[in-house]
Amino acid sequence: MLKGYVMVFQLPNWVARLLSVPRFRAYLDATGGDVERAWELYRWNVEVSEAFYGPLHCIEVGLRNAEHRLLTTRYGQADWWYAAPLTKHDTCRVDKAYADLARKGASSPTPDDVVTELGFGFWVSLLNRTYDRHLWVPALHRAFPHYHGRRSSLHDALLSMVLFRNRIMHHEPIHHRDLAADHRKIYRVLNYMEPAITRWLRGFDRVPNVLARRPEEGRR
């Protein structure tokens, strides 16, 4: 800064072209129209979204593998979705997984291929009340050996993680959320499944560090 002059922050020229003005508007609104602080908040939103990848990876992969193992045992076949009383909506999800795999060149997909293709929302849906009698009571409650509460509360917690994960995967703003609470919820559910995984995750989880560097603008 030259003496007697005030430098005015300007966004890089490529921002409007690649990130779009409407997209940046949410950050301007959060910072009272301060362009420089909005730009800092935008960058931090990208950084914290990236940091949540590890915890969300653990909860999604851990849930699907635990449920797949238990349902394979219950129905005596790896493609248990053909034997389980799935709703029409969830059956369509399985059909779509097969179709997507076929488009990717998998002419004879294995059950493991299908498990990987099915989204987080599918696995969480297996914990809703529709499946209480046929899936939760006889099998899926065992995926959470350290949980002693109601199925509905657990389902609601996981459903909120699906919505949170989708916001991140669609590159939407998450800076306005209570991200520390989101982080605690992920760890809480992971502990219900296997406490050892949370100890492993803490060894490289970047979320606490990124949260500590959150710009003041946009803080709840």
PDB file of N, CA and C in Angstrom, residues 53-143:
ATOM      1  N   TYR A  53     -14.141 -34.770   3.897  1.00  0.00           N
ATOM      2  CA  TYR A  53     -14.142 -35.985   3.071  1.00  0.00           C
ATOM      3  C   TYR A  53     -13.777 -37.214   3.897  1.00  0.00           C
ATOM      4  N   GLY A  54     -12.753 -37.104   4.736  1.00  0.00           N
ATOM      5  CA  GLY A  54     -12.311 -38.258   5.518  1.00  0.00           C
ATOM      6  C   GLY A  54     -13.380 -38.807   6.447  1.00  0.00           C
ATOM      7  N   PRO A  55     -13.958 -37.976   7.329  1.00  0.00           N
ATOM      8  CA  PRO A  55     -15.029 -38.468   8.202  1.00  0.00           C
ATOM      9  C   PRO A  55     -16.231 -39.008   7.447  1.00  0.00           C
ATOM     10  N   LEU A  56     -16.640 -38.331   6.370  1.00  0.00           N
ATOM     11  CA  LEU A  56     -17.792 -38.805   5.605  1.00  0.00           C
ATOM     12  C   LEU A  56     -17.471 -40.108   4.873  1.00  0.00           C
ATOM     13  N   HIS A  57     -16.247 -40.234   4.412  1.00  0.00           N
ATOM     14  CA  HIS A  57     -15.810 -41.494   3.797  1.00  0.00           C
ATOM     15  C   HIS A  57     -15.994 -42.644   4.779  1.00  0.00           C
ATOM     16  N   CYS A  58     -15.545 -42.446   6.008  1.00  0.00           N
ATOM     17  CA  CYS A  58     -15.614 -43.519   7.009  1.00  0.00           C
ATOM     18  C   CYS A  58     -17.046 -43.919   7.318  1.00  0.00           C
ATOM     19  N   ILE A  59     -17.929 -42.934   7.458  1.00  0.00           N
ATOM     20  CA  ILE A  59     -19.302 -43.260   7.836  1.00  0.00           C
ATOM     21  C   ILE A  59     -20.037 -43.924   6.678  1.00  0.00           C
ATOM     22  N   GLU A  60     -19.804 -43.471   5.451  1.00  0.00           N
ATOM     23  CA  GLU A  60     -20.516 -44.049   4.309  1.00  0.00           C
ATOM     24  C   GLU A  60     -20.008 -45.451   3.995  1.00  0.00           C
ATOM     25  N   VAL A  61     -18.711 -45.612   3.890  1.00  0.00           N
ATOM     26  CA  VAL A  61     -18.146 -46.924   3.567  1.00  0.00           C
ATOM     27  C   VAL A  61     -18.397 -47.915   4.705  1.00  0.00           C
ATOM     28  N   GLY A  62     -18.248 -47.438   5.939  1.00  0.00           N
ATOM     29  CA  GLY A  62     -18.478 -48.323   7.081  1.00  0.00           C
ATOM     30  C   GLY A  62     -19.916 -48.806   7.157  1.00  0.00           C
ATOM     31  N   LEU A  63     -20.870 -47.901   6.907  1.00  0.00           N
ATOM     32  CA  LEU A  63     -22.285 -48.271   6.968  1.00  0.00           C
ATOM     33  C   LEU A  63     -22.642 -49.276   5.893  1.00  0.00           C
ATOM     34  N   ARG A  64     -22.242 -49.003   4.661  1.00  0.00           N
ATOM     35  CA  ARG A  64     -22.650 -49.890   3.570  1.00  0.00           C
ATOM     36  C   ARG A  64     -22.034 -51.278   3.730  1.00  0.00           C
ATOM     37  N   ASN A  65     -20.782 -51.344   4.175  1.00  0.00           N
ATOM     38  CA  ASN A  65     -20.143 -52.649   4.316  1.00  0.00           C
ATOM     39  C   ASN A  65     -20.734 -53.450   5.472  1.00  0.00           C
ATOM     40  N   ALA A  66     -21.065 -52.761   6.569  1.00  0.00           N
ATOM     41  CA  ALA A  66     -21.676 -53.453   7.703  1.00  0.00           C
ATOM     42  C   ALA A  66     -23.052 -53.984   7.332  1.00  0.00           C
ATOM     43  N   GLU A  67     -23.850 -53.155   6.670  1.00  0.00           N
ATOM     44  CA  GLU A  67     -25.186 -53.592   6.282  1.00  0.00           C
ATOM     45  C   GLU A  67     -25.122 -54.713   5.249  1.00  0.00           C
ATOM     46  N   HIS A  68     -24.236 -54.591   4.301  1.00  0.00           N
ATOM     47  CA  HIS A  68     -24.113 -55.629   3.270  1.00  0.00           C
ATOM     48  C   HIS A  68     -23.715 -56.968   3.910  1.00  0.00           C
ATOM     49  N   ARG A  69     -22.788 -56.942   4.824  1.00  0.00           N
ATOM     50  CA  ARG A  69     -22.355 -58.177   5.490  1.00  0.00           C
ATOM     51  C   ARG A  69     -23.513 -58.823   6.250  1.00  0.00           C
ATOM     52  N   LEU A  70     -24.258 -58.020   6.990  1.00  0.00           N
ATOM     53  CA  LEU A  70     -25.347 -58.554   7.809  1.00  0.00           C
ATOM     54  C   LEU A  70     -26.498 -59.085   6.958  1.00  0.00           C
ATOM     55  N   LEU A  71     -26.800 -58.388   5.877  1.00  0.00           N
ATOM     56  CA  LEU A  71     -27.911 -58.823   5.028  1.00  0.00           C
ATOM     57  C   LEU A  71     -27.523 -60.021   4.164  1.00  0.00           C
ATOM     58  N   THR A  72     -26.256 -60.108   3.814  1.00  0.00           N
ATOM     59  CA  THR A  72     -25.779 -61.302   3.114  1.00  0.00           C
ATOM     60  C   THR A  72     -25.959 -62.537   3.989  1.00  0.00           C
ATOM     61  N   THR A  73     -25.638 -62.384   5.269  1.00  0.00           N
ATOM     62  CA  THR A  73     -25.807 -63.487   6.214  1.00  0.00           C
ATOM     63  C   THR A  73     -27.277 -63.821   6.413  1.00  0.00           C
ATOM     64  N   ARG A  74     -28.105 -62.784   6.563  1.00  0.00           N
ATOM     65  CA  ARG A  74     -29.528 -63.017   6.830  1.00  0.00           C
ATOM     66  C   ARG A  74     -30.201 -63.743   5.680  1.00  0.00           C
ATOM     67  N   TYR A  75     -29.901 -63.364   4.457  1.00  0.00           N
ATOM     68  CA  TYR A  75     -30.609 -63.934   3.308  1.00  0.00           C
ATOM     69  C   TYR A  75     -29.823 -65.035   2.600  1.00  0.00           C
ATOM     70  N   GLY A  76     -28.600 -65.293   3.064  1.00  0.00           N
ATOM     71  CA  GLY A  76     -27.832 -66.399   2.517  1.00  0.00           C
ATOM     72  C   GLY A  76     -27.349 -66.208   1.103  1.00  0.00           C
ATOM     73  N   GLN A  77     -27.263 -64.963   0.652  1.00  0.00           N
ATOM     74  CA  GLN A  77     -26.767 -64.698  -0.700  1.00  0.00           C
ATOM     75  C   GLN A  77     -26.201 -63.283  -0.758  1.00  0.00           C
ATOM     76  N   ALA A  78     -25.133 -63.118  -1.544  1.00  0.00           N
ATOM     77  CA  ALA A  78     -24.474 -61.812  -1.630  1.00  0.00           C
ATOM     78  C   ALA A  78     -25.361 -60.773  -2.321  1.00  0.00           C
ATOM     79  N   ASP A  79     -26.195 -61.218  -3.247  1.00  0.00           N
ATOM     80  CA  ASP A  79     -27.148 -60.301  -3.885  1.00  0.00           C
ATOM     81  C   ASP A  79     -28.481 -60.374  -3.129  1.00  0.00           C
ATOM     82  N   TRP A  80     -28.418 -60.066  -1.859  1.00  0.00           N
ATOM     83  CA  TRP A  80     -29.567 -60.168  -0.955  1.00  0.00           C
ATOM     84  C   TRP A  80     -30.738 -59.293  -1.366  1.00  0.00           C
ATOM     85  N   TRP A  81     -30.496 -58.276  -2.175  1.00  0.00           N
ATOM     86  CA  TRP A  81     -31.578 -57.364  -2.590  1.00  0.00           C
ATOM     87  C   TRP A  81     -32.643 -58.085  -3.413  1.00  0.00           C
ATOM     88  N   TYR A  82     -32.316 -59.242  -3.941  1.00  0.00           N
ATOM     89  CA  TYR A  82     -33.321 -60.019  -4.656  1.00  0.00           C
ATOM     90  C   TYR A  82     -34.222 -60.800  -3.700  1.00  0.00           C
ATOM     91  N   ALA A  83     -33.770 -60.976  -2.467  1.00  0.00           N
ATOM     92  CA  ALA A  83     -34.551 -61.730  -1.482  1.00  0.00           C
ATOM     93  C   ALA A  83     -35.201 -60.831  -0.432  1.00  0.00           C
ATOM     94  N   ALA A  84     -34.599 -59.699  -0.158  1.00  0.00           N
ATOM     95  CA  ALA A  84     -35.128 -58.791   0.867  1.00  0.00           C
ATOM     96  C   ALA A  84     -36.381 -58.078   0.360  1.00  0.00           C
ATOM     97  N   PRO A  85     -37.308 -57.746   1.264  1.00  0.00           N
ATOM     98  CA  PRO A  85     -38.548 -57.069   0.867  1.00  0.00           C
ATOM     99  C   PRO A  85     -38.341 -55.564   0.686  1.00  0.00           C
ATOM    100  N   LEU A  86     -37.592 -55.196  -0.333  1.00  0.00           N
ATOM    101  CA  LEU A  86     -37.313 -53.789  -0.583  1.00  0.00           C
ATOM    102  C   LEU A  86     -38.546 -53.078  -1.140  1.00  0.00           C
ATOM    103  N   THR A  87     -38.650 -51.803  -0.847  1.00  0.00           N
ATOM    104  CA  THR A  87     -39.722 -51.003  -1.424  1.00  0.00           C
ATOM    105  C   THR A  87     -39.466 -50.816  -2.914  1.00  0.00           C
ATOM    106  N   LYS A  88     -40.480 -50.386  -3.612  1.00  0.00           N
ATOM    107  CA  LYS A  88     -40.330 -50.141  -5.051  1.00  0.00           C
ATOM    108  C   LYS A  88     -39.243 -49.110  -5.308  1.00  0.00           C
ATOM    109  N   HIS A  89     -39.202 -48.077  -4.456  1.00  0.00           N
ATOM    110  CA  HIS A  89     -38.209 -47.020  -4.628  1.00  0.00           C
ATOM    111  C   HIS A  89     -36.794 -47.569  -4.490  1.00  0.00           C
ATOM    112  N   ASP A  90     -36.561 -48.393  -3.475  1.00  0.00           N
ATOM    113  CA  ASP A  90     -35.216 -48.933  -3.269  1.00  0.00           C
ATOM    114  C   ASP A  90     -34.871 -50.002  -4.306  1.00  0.00           C
ATOM    115  N   THR A  91     -35.861 -50.740  -4.775  1.00  0.00           N
ATOM    116  CA  THR A  91     -35.623 -51.686  -5.864  1.00  0.00           C
ATOM    117  C   THR A  91     -35.174 -50.948  -7.119  1.00  0.00           C
ATOM    118  N   CYS A  92     -35.793 -49.806  -7.374  1.00  0.00           N
ATOM    119  CA  CYS A  92     -35.393 -48.986  -8.529  1.00  0.00           C
ATOM    120  C   CYS A  92     -33.958 -48.490  -8.379  1.00  0.00           C
ATOM    121  N   ARG A  93     -33.551 -48.202  -7.145  1.00  0.00           N
ATOM    122  CA  ARG A  93     -32.171 -47.783  -6.921  1.00  0.00           C
ATOM    123  C   ARG A  93     -31.194 -48.906  -7.276  1.00  0.00           C
ATOM    124  N   VAL A  94     -31.557 -50.134  -6.915  1.00  0.00           N
ATOM    125  CA  VAL A  94     -30.711 -51.276  -7.253  1.00  0.00           C
ATOM    126  C   VAL A  94     -30.666 -51.460  -8.767  1.00  0.00           C
ATOM    127  N   ASP A  95     -31.816 -51.366  -9.409  1.00  0.00           N
ATOM    128  CA  ASP A  95     -31.866 -51.502 -10.866  1.00  0.00           C
ATOM    129  C   ASP A  95     -31.006 -50.437 -11.540  1.00  0.00           C
ATOM    130  N   LYS A  96     -31.056 -49.221 -11.007  1.00  0.00           N
ATOM    131  CA  LYS A  96     -30.254 -48.131 -11.567  1.00  0.00           C
ATOM    132  C   LYS A  96     -28.765 -48.410 -11.382  1.00  0.00           C
ATOM    133  N   ALA A  97     -28.395 -48.989 -10.251  1.00  0.00           N
ATOM    134  CA  ALA A  97     -26.990 -49.322 -10.022  1.00  0.00           C
ATOM    135  C   ALA A  97     -26.497 -50.302 -11.080  1.00  0.00           C
ATOM    136  N   TYR A  98     -27.306 -51.326 -11.370  1.00  0.00           N
ATOM    137  CA  TYR A  98     -26.942 -52.281 -12.416  1.00  0.00           C
ATOM    138  C   TYR A  98     -26.834 -51.591 -13.775  1.00  0.00           C
ATOM    139  N   ALA A  99     -27.790 -50.709 -14.067  1.00  0.00           N
ATOM    140  CA  ALA A  99     -27.783 -50.005 -15.349  1.00  0.00           C
ATOM    141  C   ALA A  99     -26.559 -49.100 -15.475  1.00  0.00           C
ATOM    142  N   ASP A 100     -26.220 -48.399 -14.399  1.00  0.00           N
ATOM    143  CA  ASP A 100     -25.052 -47.517 -14.420  1.00  0.00           C
ATOM    144  C   ASP A 100     -23.766 -48.322 -14.612  1.00  0.00           C
ATOM    145  N   LEU A 101     -23.693 -49.478 -13.966  1.00  0.00           N
ATOM    146  CA  LEU A 101     -22.514 -50.330 -14.130  1.00  0.00           C
ATOM    147  C   LEU A 101     -22.405 -50.836 -15.570  1.00  0.00           C
ATOM    148  N   ALA A 102     -23.541 -51.157 -16.168  1.00  0.00           N
ATOM    149  CA  ALA A 102     -23.539 -51.615 -17.557  1.00  0.00           C
ATOM    150  C   ALA A 102     -23.033 -50.513 -18.483  1.00  0.00           C
ATOM    151  N   ARG A 103     -23.456 -49.276 -18.225  1.00  0.00           N
ATOM    152  CA  ARG A 103     -22.993 -48.148 -19.041  1.00  0.00           C
ATOM    153  C   ARG A 103     -21.500 -47.920 -18.884  1.00  0.00           C
ATOM    154  N   LYS A 104     -20.966 -48.316 -17.735  1.00  0.00           N
ATOM    155  CA  LYS A 104     -19.528 -48.163 -17.491  1.00  0.00           C
ATOM    156  C   LYS A 104     -18.728 -49.333 -18.044  1.00  0.00           C
ATOM    157  N   GLY A 105     -19.418 -50.297 -18.650  1.00  0.00           N
ATOM    158  CA  GLY A 105     -18.729 -51.415 -19.274  1.00  0.00           C
ATOM    159  C   GLY A 105     -18.669 -52.682 -18.458  1.00  0.00           C
ATOM    160  N   ALA A 106     -19.353 -52.711 -17.303  1.00  0.00           N
ATOM    161  CA  ALA A 106     -19.368 -53.921 -16.469  1.00  0.00           C
ATOM    162  C   ALA A 106     -20.491 -54.829 -16.955  1.00  0.00           C
ATOM    163  N   SER A 107     -20.163 -55.783 -17.807  1.00  0.00           N
ATOM    164  CA  SER A 107     -21.185 -56.640 -18.395  1.00  0.00           C
ATOM    165  C   SER A 107     -21.734 -57.661 -17.403  1.00  0.00           C
ATOM    166  N   SER A 108     -20.911 -58.068 -16.442  1.00  0.00           N
ATOM    167  CA  SER A 108     -21.353 -59.035 -15.432  1.00  0.00           C
ATOM    168  C   SER A 108     -20.929 -58.539 -14.047  1.00  0.00           C
ATOM    169  N   PRO A 109     -21.583 -57.494 -13.547  1.00  0.00           N
ATOM    170  CA  PRO A 109     -21.172 -56.911 -12.263  1.00  0.00           C
ATOM    171  C   PRO A 109     -21.372 -57.885 -11.109  1.00  0.00           C
ATOM    172  N   THR A 110     -20.442 -57.880 -10.197  1.00  0.00           N
ATOM    173  CA  THR A 110     -20.536 -58.709  -8.999  1.00  0.00           C
ATOM    174  C   THR A 110     -21.376 -57.984  -7.948  1.00  0.00           C
ATOM    175  N   PRO A 111     -21.836 -58.700  -6.925  1.00  0.00           N
ATOM    176  CA  PRO A 111     -22.543 -58.024  -5.839  1.00  0.00           C
ATOM    177  C   PRO A 111     -21.711 -56.902  -5.209  1.00  0.00           C
ATOM    178  N   ASP A 112     -20.401 -57.106  -5.097  1.00  0.00           N
ATOM    179  CA  ASP A 112     -19.540 -56.058  -4.552  1.00  0.00           C
ATOM    180  C   ASP A 112     -19.548 -54.815  -5.437  1.00  0.00           C
ATOM    181  N   ASP A 113     -19.611 -55.013  -6.751  1.00  0.00           N
ATOM    182  CA  ASP A 113     -19.712 -53.875  -7.673  1.00  0.00           C
ATOM    183  C   ASP A 113     -20.985 -53.080  -7.399  1.00  0.00           C
ATOM    184  N   VAL A 114     -22.075 -53.797  -7.206  1.00  0.00           N
ATOM    185  CA  VAL A 114     -23.363 -53.144  -6.964  1.00  0.00           C
ATOM    186  C   VAL A 114     -23.351 -52.404  -5.635  1.00  0.00           C
ATOM    187  N   VAL A 115     -22.780 -53.016  -4.613  1.00  0.00           N
ATOM    188  CA  VAL A 115     -22.689 -52.387  -3.293  1.00  0.00           C
ATOM    189  C   VAL A 115     -21.956 -51.053  -3.396  1.00  0.00           C
ATOM    190  N   THR A 116     -20.867 -51.038  -4.147  1.00  0.00           N
ATOM    191  CA  THR A 116     -20.087 -49.809  -4.312  1.00  0.00           C
ATOM    192  C   THR A 116     -20.865 -48.759  -5.088  1.00  0.00           C
ATOM    193  N   GLU A 117     -21.680 -49.199  -6.034  1.00  0.00           N
ATOM    194  CA  GLU A 117     -22.425 -48.262  -6.887  1.00  0.00           C
ATOM    195  C   GLU A 117     -23.604 -47.633  -6.157  1.00  0.00           C
ATOM    196  N   LEU A 118     -24.179 -48.326  -5.197  1.00  0.00           N
ATOM    197  CA  LEU A 118     -25.339 -47.802  -4.476  1.00  0.00           C
ATOM    198  C   LEU A 118     -24.918 -46.650  -3.568  1.00  0.00           C
ATOM    199  N   GLY A 119     -25.704 -45.585  -3.569  1.00  0.00           N
ATOM    200  CA  GLY A 119     -25.349 -44.379  -2.846  1.00  0.00           C
ATOM    201  C   GLY A 119     -25.617 -44.437  -1.347  1.00  0.00           C
ATOM    202  N   PHE A 120     -25.084 -43.482  -0.653  1.00  0.00           N
ATOM    203  CA  PHE A 120     -25.231 -43.352   0.791  1.00  0.00           C
ATOM    204  C   PHE A 120     -26.702 -43.352   1.193  1.00  0.00           C
ATOM    205  N   GLY A 121     -27.511 -42.647   0.419  1.00  0.00           N
ATOM    206  CA  GLY A 121     -28.934 -42.552   0.741  1.00  0.00           C
ATOM    207  C   GLY A 121     -29.631 -43.902   0.745  1.00  0.00           C
ATOM    208  N   PHE A 122     -29.224 -44.789  -0.139  1.00  0.00           N
ATOM    209  CA  PHE A 122     -29.814 -46.131  -0.177  1.00  0.00           C
ATOM    210  C   PHE A 122     -29.557 -46.858   1.132  1.00  0.00           C
ATOM    211  N   TRP A 123     -28.330 -46.833   1.601  1.00  0.00           N
ATOM    212  CA  TRP A 123     -27.974 -47.570   2.809  1.00  0.00           C
ATOM    213  C   TRP A 123     -28.657 -46.998   4.041  1.00  0.00           C
ATOM    214  N   VAL A 124     -28.808 -45.686   4.072  1.00  0.00           N
ATOM    215  CA  VAL A 124     -29.516 -45.066   5.201  1.00  0.00           C
ATOM    216  C   VAL A 124     -31.000 -45.397   5.143  1.00  0.00           C
ATOM    217  N   SER A 125     -31.556 -45.496   3.935  1.00  0.00           N
ATOM    218  CA  SER A 125     -32.989 -45.792   3.802  1.00  0.00           C
ATOM    219  C   SER A 125     -33.340 -47.164   4.380  1.00  0.00           C
ATOM    220  N   LEU A 126     -32.375 -48.071   4.430  1.00  0.00           N
ATOM    221  CA  LEU A 126     -32.636 -49.400   4.978  1.00  0.00           C
ATOM    222  C   LEU A 126     -32.860 -49.365   6.487  1.00  0.00           C
ATOM    223  N   LEU A 127     -32.622 -48.208   7.101  1.00  0.00           N
ATOM    224  CA  LEU A 127     -32.819 -48.055   8.544  1.00  0.00           C
ATOM    225  C   LEU A 127     -34.117 -47.334   8.878  1.00  0.00           C
ATOM    226  N   ASN A 128     -34.936 -47.040   7.869  1.00  0.00           N
ATOM    227  CA  ASN A 128     -36.176 -46.328   8.180  1.00  0.00           C
ATOM    228  C   ASN A 128     -37.244 -47.307   8.683  1.00  0.00           C
ATOM    229  N   ARG A 129     -38.363 -46.780   9.119  1.00  0.00           N
ATOM    230  CA  ARG A 129     -39.362 -47.603   9.800  1.00  0.00           C
ATOM    231  C   ARG A 129     -40.008 -48.649   8.899  1.00  0.00           C
ATOM    232  N   THR A 130     -39.949 -48.420   7.577  1.00  0.00           N
ATOM    233  CA  THR A 130     -40.502 -49.402   6.643  1.00  0.00           C
ATOM    234  C   THR A 130     -39.861 -50.768   6.830  1.00  0.00           C
ATOM    235  N   TYR A 131     -38.580 -50.769   7.179  1.00  0.00           N
ATOM    236  CA  TYR A 131     -37.830 -52.021   7.289  1.00  0.00           C
ATOM    237  C   TYR A 131     -37.607 -52.459   8.734  1.00  0.00           C
ATOM    238  N   ASP A 132     -38.319 -51.864   9.660  1.00  0.00           N
ATOM    239  CA  ASP A 132     -38.092 -52.162  11.072  1.00  0.00           C
ATOM    240  C   ASP A 132     -38.210 -53.665  11.366  1.00  0.00           C
ATOM    241  N   ARG A 133     -39.259 -54.276  10.899  1.00  0.00           N
ATOM    242  CA  ARG A 133     -39.525 -55.682  11.216  1.00  0.00           C
ATOM    243  C   ARG A 133     -38.620 -56.652  10.456  1.00  0.00           C
ATOM    244  N   HIS A 134     -38.386 -56.366   9.167  1.00  0.00           N
ATOM    245  CA  HIS A 134     -37.695 -57.338   8.324  1.00  0.00           C
ATOM    246  C   HIS A 134     -36.178 -57.156   8.279  1.00  0.00           C
ATOM    247  N   LEU A 135     -35.694 -55.923   8.492  1.00  0.00           N
ATOM    248  CA  LEU A 135     -34.252 -55.694   8.384  1.00  0.00           C
ATOM    249  C   LEU A 135     -33.619 -55.259   9.702  1.00  0.00           C
ATOM    250  N   TRP A 136     -34.209 -54.245  10.367  1.00  0.00           N
ATOM    251  CA  TRP A 136     -33.596 -53.706  11.577  1.00  0.00           C
ATOM    252  C   TRP A 136     -33.575 -54.715  12.725  1.00  0.00           C
ATOM    253  N   VAL A 137     -34.733 -55.228  13.080  1.00  0.00           N
ATOM    254  CA  VAL A 137     -34.817 -56.118  14.247  1.00  0.00           C
ATOM    255  C   VAL A 137     -33.992 -57.393  14.076  1.00  0.00           C
ATOM    256  N   PRO A 138     -34.124 -58.100  12.941  1.00  0.00           N
ATOM    257  CA  PRO A 138     -33.381 -59.357  12.824  1.00  0.00           C
ATOM    258  C   PRO A 138     -31.909 -59.200  12.441  1.00  0.00           C
ATOM    259  N   ALA A 139     -31.511 -58.035  11.893  1.00  0.00           N
ATOM    260  CA  ALA A 139     -30.141 -57.964  11.366  1.00  0.00           C
ATOM    261  C   ALA A 139     -29.435 -56.624  11.568  1.00  0.00           C
ATOM    262  N   LEU A 140     -30.001 -55.543  11.063  1.00  0.00           N
ATOM    263  CA  LEU A 140     -29.230 -54.316  10.931  1.00  0.00           C
ATOM    264  C   LEU A 140     -28.888 -53.623  12.245  1.00  0.00           C
ATOM    265  N   HIS A 141     -29.604 -53.921  13.321  1.00  0.00           N
ATOM    266  CA  HIS A 141     -29.229 -53.308  14.602  1.00  0.00           C
ATOM    267  C   HIS A 141     -27.831 -53.750  15.018  1.00  0.00           C
ATOM    268  N   ARG A 142     -27.384 -54.892  14.494  1.00  0.00           N
ATOM    269  CA  ARG A 142     -26.048 -55.392  14.830  1.00  0.00           C
ATOM    270  C   ARG A 142     -24.936 -54.565  14.186  1.00  0.00           C
ATOM    271  N   ALA A 143     -25.281 -53.705  13.246  1.00  0.00           N
ATOM    272  CA  ALA A 143     -24.281 -52.817  12.656  1.00  0.00           C
ATOM    273  C   ALA A 143     -23.847 -51.735  13.640  1.00  0.00           C
TER     274      ALA A 143
END
